[in-house]
Short mmCIF file of N, CA, C and O in Angstrom, two decimals:
data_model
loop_
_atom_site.label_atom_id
_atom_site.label_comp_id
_atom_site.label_asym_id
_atom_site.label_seq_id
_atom_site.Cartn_x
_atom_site.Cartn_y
_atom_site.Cartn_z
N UNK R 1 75.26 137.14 144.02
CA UNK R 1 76.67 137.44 144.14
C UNK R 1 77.17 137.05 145.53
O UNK R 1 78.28 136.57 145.71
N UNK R 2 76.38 137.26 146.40
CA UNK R 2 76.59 137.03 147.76
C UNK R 2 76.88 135.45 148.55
O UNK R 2 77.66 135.04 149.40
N UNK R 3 75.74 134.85 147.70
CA UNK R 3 76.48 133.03 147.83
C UNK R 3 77.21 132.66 147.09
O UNK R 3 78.00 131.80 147.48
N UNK R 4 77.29 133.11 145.70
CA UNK R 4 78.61 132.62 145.12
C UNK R 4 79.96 132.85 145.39
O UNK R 4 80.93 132.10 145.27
N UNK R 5 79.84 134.65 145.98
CA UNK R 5 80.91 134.61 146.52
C UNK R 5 81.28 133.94 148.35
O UNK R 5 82.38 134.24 148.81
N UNK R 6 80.58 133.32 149.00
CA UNK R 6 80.30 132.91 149.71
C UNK R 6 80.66 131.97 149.78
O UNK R 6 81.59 131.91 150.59
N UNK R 7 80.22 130.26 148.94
CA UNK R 7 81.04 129.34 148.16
C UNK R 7 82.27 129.53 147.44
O UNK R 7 82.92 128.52 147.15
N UNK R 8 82.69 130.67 147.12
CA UNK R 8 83.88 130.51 146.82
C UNK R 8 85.01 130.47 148.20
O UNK R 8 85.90 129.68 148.50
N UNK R 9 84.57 131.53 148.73
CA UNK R 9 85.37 132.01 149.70
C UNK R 9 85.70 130.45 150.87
O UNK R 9 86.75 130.12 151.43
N UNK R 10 84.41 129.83 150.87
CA UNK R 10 84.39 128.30 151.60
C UNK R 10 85.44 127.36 150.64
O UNK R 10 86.23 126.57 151.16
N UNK R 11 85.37 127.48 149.73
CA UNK R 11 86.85 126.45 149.14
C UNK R 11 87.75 126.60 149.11
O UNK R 11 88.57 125.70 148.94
N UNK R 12 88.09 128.02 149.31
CA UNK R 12 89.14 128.09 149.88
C UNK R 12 90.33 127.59 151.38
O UNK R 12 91.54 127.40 151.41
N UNK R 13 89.42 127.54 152.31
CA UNK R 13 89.53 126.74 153.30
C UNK R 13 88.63 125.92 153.87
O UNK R 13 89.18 124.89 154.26
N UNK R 14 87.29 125.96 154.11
CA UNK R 14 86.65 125.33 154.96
C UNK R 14 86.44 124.25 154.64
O UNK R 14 86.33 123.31 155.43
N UNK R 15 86.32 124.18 153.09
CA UNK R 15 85.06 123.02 152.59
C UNK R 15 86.09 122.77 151.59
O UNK R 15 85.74 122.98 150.43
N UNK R 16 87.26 122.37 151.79
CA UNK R 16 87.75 122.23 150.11
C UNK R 16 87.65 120.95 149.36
O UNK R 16 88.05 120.75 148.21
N UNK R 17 86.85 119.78 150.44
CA UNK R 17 86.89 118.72 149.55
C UNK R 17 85.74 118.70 148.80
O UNK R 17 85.70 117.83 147.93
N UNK R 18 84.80 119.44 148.91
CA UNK R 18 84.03 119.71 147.55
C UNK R 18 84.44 120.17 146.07
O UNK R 18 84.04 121.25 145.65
N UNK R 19 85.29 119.26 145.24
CA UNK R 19 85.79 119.67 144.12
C UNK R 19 84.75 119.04 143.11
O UNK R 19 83.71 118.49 143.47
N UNK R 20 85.14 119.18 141.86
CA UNK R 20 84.32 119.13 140.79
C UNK R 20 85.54 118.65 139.21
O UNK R 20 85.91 119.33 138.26
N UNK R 21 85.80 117.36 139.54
CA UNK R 21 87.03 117.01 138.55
C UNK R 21 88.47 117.76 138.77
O UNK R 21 89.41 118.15 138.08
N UNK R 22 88.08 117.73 140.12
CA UNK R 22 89.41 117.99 140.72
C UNK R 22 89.71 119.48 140.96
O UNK R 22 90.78 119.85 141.44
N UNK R 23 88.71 120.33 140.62
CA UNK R 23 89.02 121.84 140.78
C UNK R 23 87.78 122.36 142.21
O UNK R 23 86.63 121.93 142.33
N UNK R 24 88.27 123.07 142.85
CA UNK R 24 86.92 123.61 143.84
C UNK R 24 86.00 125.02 143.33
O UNK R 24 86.45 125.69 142.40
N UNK R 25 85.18 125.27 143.75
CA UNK R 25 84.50 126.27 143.03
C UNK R 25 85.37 127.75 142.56
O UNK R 25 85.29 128.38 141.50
N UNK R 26 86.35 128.05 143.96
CA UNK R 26 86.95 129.12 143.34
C UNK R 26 88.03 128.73 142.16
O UNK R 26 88.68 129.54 141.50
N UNK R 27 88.05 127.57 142.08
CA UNK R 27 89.69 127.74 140.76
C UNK R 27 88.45 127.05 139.80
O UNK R 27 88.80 125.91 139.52
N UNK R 28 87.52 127.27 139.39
CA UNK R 28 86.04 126.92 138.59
C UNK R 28 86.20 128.60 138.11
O UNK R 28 86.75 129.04 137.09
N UNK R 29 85.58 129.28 139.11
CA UNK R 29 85.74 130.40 138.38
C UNK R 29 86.78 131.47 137.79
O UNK R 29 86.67 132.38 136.96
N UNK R 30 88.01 130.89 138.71
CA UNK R 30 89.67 131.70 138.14
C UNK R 30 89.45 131.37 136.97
O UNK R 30 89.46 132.25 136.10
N UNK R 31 89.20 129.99 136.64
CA UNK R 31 89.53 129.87 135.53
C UNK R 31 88.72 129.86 134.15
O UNK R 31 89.16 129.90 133.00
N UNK R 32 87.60 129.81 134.54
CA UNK R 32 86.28 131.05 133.44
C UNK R 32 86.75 132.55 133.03
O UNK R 32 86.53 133.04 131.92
N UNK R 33 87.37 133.16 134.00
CA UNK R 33 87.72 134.80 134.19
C UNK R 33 88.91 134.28 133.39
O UNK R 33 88.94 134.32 132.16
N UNK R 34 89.72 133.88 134.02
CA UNK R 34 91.00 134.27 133.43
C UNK R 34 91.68 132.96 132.01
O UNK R 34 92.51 132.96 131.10
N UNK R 35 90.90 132.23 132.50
CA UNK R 35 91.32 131.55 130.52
C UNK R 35 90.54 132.19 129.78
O UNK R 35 90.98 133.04 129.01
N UNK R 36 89.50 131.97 129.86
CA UNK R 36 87.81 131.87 128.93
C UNK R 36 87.57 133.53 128.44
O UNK R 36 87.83 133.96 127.32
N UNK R 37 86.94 134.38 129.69
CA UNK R 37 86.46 135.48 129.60
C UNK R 37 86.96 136.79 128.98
O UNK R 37 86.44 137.66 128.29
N UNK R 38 88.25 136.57 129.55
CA UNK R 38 89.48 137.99 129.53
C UNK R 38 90.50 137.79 128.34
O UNK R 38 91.38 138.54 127.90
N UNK R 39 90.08 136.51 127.96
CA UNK R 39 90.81 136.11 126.25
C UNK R 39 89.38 136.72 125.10
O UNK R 39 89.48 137.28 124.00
N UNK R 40 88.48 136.45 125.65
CA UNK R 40 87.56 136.19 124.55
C UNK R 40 87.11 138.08 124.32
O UNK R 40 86.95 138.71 123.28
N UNK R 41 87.02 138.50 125.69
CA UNK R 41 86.70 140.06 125.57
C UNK R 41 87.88 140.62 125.03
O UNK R 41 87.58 141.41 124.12
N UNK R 42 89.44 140.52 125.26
CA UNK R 42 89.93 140.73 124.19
C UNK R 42 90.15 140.85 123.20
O UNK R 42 90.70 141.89 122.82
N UNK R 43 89.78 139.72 122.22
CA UNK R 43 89.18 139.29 120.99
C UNK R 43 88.47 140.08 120.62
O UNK R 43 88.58 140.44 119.45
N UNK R 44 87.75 140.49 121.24
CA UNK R 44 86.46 141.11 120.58
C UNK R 44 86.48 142.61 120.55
O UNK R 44 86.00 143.32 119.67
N UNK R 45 87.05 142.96 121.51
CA UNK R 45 87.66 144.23 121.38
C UNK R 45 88.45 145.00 120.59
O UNK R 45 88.38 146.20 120.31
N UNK R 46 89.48 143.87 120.16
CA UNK R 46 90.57 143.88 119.23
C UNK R 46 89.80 143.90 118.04
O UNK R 46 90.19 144.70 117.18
N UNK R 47 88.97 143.32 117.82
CA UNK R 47 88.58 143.05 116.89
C UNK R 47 87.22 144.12 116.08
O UNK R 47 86.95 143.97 114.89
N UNK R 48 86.45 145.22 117.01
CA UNK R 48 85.60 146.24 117.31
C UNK R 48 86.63 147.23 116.86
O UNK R 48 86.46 147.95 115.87
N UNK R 49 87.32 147.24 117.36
CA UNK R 49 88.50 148.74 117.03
C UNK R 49 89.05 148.75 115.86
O UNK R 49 89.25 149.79 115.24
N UNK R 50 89.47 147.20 115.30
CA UNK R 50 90.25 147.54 114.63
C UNK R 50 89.33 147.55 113.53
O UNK R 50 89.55 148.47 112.74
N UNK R 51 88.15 146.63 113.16
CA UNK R 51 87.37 146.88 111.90
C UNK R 51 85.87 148.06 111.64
O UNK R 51 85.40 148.54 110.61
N UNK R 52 85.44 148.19 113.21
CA UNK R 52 84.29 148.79 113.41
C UNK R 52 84.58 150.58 113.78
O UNK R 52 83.90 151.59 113.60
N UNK R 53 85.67 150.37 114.26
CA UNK R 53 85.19 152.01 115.24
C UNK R 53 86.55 152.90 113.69
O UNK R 53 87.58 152.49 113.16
N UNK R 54 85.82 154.06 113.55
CA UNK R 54 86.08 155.12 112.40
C UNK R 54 88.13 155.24 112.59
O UNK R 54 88.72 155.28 113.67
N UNK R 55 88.64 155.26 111.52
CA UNK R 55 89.69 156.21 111.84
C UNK R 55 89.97 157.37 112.31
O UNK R 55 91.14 157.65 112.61
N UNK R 56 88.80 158.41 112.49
CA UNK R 56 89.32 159.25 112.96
C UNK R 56 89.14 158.96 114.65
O UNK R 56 90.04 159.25 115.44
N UNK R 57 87.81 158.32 115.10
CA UNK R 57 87.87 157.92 116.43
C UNK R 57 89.15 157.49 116.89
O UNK R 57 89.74 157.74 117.94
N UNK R 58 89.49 156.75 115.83
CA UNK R 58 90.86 155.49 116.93
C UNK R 58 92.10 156.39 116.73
O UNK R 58 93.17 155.94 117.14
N UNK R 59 92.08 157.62 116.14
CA UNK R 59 93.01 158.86 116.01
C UNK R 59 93.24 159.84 117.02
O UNK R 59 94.30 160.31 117.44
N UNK R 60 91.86 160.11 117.38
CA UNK R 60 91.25 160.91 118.54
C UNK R 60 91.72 160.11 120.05
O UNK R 60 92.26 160.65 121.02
N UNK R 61 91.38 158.84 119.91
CA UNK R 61 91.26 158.19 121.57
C UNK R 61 93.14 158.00 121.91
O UNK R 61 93.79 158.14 122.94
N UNK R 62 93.49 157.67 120.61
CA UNK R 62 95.20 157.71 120.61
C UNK R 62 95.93 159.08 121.19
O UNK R 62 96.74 159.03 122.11
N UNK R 63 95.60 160.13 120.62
CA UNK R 63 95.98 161.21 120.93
C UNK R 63 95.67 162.45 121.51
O UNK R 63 96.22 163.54 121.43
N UNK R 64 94.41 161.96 122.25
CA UNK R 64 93.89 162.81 123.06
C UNK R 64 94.37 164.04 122.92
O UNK R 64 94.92 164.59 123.88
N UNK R 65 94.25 164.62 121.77
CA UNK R 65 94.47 166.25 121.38
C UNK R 65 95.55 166.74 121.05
O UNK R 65 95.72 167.94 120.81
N UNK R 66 96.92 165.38 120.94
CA UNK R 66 97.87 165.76 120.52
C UNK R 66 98.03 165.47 119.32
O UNK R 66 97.08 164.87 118.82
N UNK R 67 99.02 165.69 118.56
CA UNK R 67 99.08 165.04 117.14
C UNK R 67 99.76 163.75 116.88
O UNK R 67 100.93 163.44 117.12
N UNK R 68 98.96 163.14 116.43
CA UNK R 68 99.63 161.44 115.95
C UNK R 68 100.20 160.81 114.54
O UNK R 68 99.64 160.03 113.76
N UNK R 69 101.08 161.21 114.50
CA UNK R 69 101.49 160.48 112.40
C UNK R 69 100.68 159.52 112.22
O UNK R 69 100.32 158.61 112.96
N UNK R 70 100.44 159.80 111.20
CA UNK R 70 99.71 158.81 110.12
C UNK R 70 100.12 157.34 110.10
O UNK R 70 99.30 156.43 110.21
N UNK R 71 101.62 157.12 109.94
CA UNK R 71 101.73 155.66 110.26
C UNK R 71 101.30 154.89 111.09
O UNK R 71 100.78 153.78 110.96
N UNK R 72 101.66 155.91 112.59
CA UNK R 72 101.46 155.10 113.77
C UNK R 72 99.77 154.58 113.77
O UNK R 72 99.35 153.43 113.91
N UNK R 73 99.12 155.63 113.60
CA UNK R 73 97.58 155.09 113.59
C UNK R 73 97.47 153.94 112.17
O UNK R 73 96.49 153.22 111.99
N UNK R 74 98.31 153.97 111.53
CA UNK R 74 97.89 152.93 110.39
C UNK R 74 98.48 151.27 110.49
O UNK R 74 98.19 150.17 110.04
N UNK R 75 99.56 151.94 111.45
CA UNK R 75 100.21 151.00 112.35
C UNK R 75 99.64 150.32 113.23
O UNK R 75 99.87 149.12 113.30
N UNK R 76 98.83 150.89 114.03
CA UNK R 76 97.72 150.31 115.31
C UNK R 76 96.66 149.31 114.67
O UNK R 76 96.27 148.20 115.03
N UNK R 77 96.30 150.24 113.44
CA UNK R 77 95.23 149.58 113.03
C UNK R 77 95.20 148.22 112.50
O UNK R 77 94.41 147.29 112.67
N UNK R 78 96.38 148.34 111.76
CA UNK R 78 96.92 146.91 111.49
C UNK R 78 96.83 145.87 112.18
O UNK R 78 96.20 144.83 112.05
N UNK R 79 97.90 146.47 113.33
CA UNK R 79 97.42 145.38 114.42
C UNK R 79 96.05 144.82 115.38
O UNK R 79 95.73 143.70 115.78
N UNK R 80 95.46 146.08 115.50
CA UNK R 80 94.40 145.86 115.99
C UNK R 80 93.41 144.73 114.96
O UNK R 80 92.52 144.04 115.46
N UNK R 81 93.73 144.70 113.54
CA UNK R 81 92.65 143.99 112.93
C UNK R 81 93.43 142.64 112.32
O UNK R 81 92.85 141.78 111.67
N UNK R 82 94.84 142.61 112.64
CA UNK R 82 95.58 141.06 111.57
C UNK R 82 96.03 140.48 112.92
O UNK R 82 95.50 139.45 113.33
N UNK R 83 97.09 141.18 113.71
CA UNK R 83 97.84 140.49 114.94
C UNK R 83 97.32 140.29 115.71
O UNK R 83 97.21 139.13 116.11
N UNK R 84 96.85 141.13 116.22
CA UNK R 84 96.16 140.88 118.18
C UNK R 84 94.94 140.15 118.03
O UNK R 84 94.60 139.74 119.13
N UNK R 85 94.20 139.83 117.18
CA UNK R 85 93.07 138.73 117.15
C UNK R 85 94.02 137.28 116.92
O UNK R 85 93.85 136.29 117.63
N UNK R 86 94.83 137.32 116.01
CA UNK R 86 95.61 135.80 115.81
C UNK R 86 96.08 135.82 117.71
O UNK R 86 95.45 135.31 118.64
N UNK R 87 97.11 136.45 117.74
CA UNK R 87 97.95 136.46 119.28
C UNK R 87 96.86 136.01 120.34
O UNK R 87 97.11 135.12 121.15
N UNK R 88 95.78 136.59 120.29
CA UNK R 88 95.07 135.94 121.34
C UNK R 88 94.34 135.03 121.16
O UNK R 88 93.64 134.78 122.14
N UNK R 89 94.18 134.35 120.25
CA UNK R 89 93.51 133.61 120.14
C UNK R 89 94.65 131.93 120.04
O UNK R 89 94.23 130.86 120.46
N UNK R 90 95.86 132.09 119.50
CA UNK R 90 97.27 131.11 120.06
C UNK R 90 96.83 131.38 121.34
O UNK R 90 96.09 130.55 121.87
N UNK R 91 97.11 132.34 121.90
CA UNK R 91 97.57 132.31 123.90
C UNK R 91 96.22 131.70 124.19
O UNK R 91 96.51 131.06 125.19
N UNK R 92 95.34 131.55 124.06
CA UNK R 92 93.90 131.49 124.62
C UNK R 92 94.22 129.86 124.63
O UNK R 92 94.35 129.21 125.66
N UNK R 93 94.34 129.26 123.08
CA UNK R 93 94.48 128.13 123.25
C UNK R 93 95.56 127.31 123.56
O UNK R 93 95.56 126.09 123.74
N UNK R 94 96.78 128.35 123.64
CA UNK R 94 98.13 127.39 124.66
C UNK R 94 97.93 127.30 126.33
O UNK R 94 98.61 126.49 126.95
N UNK R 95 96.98 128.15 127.02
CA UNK R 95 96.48 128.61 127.82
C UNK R 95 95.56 127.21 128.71
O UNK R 95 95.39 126.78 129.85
N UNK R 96 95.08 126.86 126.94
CA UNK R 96 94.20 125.74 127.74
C UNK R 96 94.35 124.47 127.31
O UNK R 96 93.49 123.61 127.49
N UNK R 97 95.55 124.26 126.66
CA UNK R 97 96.24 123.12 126.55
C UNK R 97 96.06 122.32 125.41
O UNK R 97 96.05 121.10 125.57
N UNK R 98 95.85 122.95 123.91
CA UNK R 98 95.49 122.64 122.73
C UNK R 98 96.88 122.40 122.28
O UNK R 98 96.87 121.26 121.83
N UNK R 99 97.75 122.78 122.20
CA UNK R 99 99.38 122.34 122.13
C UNK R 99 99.98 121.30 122.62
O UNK R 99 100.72 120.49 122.06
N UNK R 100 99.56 121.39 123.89
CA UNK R 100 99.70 120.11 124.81
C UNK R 100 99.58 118.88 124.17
O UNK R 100 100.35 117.94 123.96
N UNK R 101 98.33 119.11 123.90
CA UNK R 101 97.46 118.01 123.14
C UNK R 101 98.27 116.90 121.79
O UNK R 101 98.35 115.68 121.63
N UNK R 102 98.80 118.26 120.94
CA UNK R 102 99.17 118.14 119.81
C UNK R 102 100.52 117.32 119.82
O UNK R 102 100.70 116.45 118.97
N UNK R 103 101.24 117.53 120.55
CA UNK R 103 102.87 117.25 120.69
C UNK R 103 102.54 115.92 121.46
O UNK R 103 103.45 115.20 121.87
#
């Protein structure tokens, strides 16, 4: 962790003509984290909740002891298992230029 973050911290100023198709190590890893990683753990999350974890869990974590209507949790769930896997998975790939491409 200590040289990578080390090399990063150097492309930022010291060393920046060390690129790699035109990116330097730190916008290498911005952009692992923030296209790649934080789309895909989304995904998967979205996707854990909404088909794997119990209704009454995803009832419980919603309402931490208060009471929640029935829709709304049937409502979440929905989304958690039809929308928010499509939604991120468009943004993931407008993100990285699959649209671009297309047009």
């Amino acid at each position: 962790i200590v040289i990578s973050s080390a090399l990063c911290s150097l492309s930022l100023g010291a060393d920046t003509r060390l690129t790699l198709f035109g990116r330097t190590l730190f916008d290498w890893c911005d952009f692992l984290v923030s296209k790649i990683l934080m789309p895909v753990g989304g995904f998967f999350i979205a996707i854990f909740v909404g088909w794997f974890c119990s209704k009454k869990d995803v009832r419980d974590e919603l309402s931490h002891g208060a009471v929640v209507s029935e829709w709304f949790v049937n409502a979440f769930l929905f989304l958690m298992r039809f929308v928010v896997p499509i939604a991120i998975l468009l943004i993931c790939l407008n993100e990285l230029g699959v649209f671009e491409l297309l047009s």
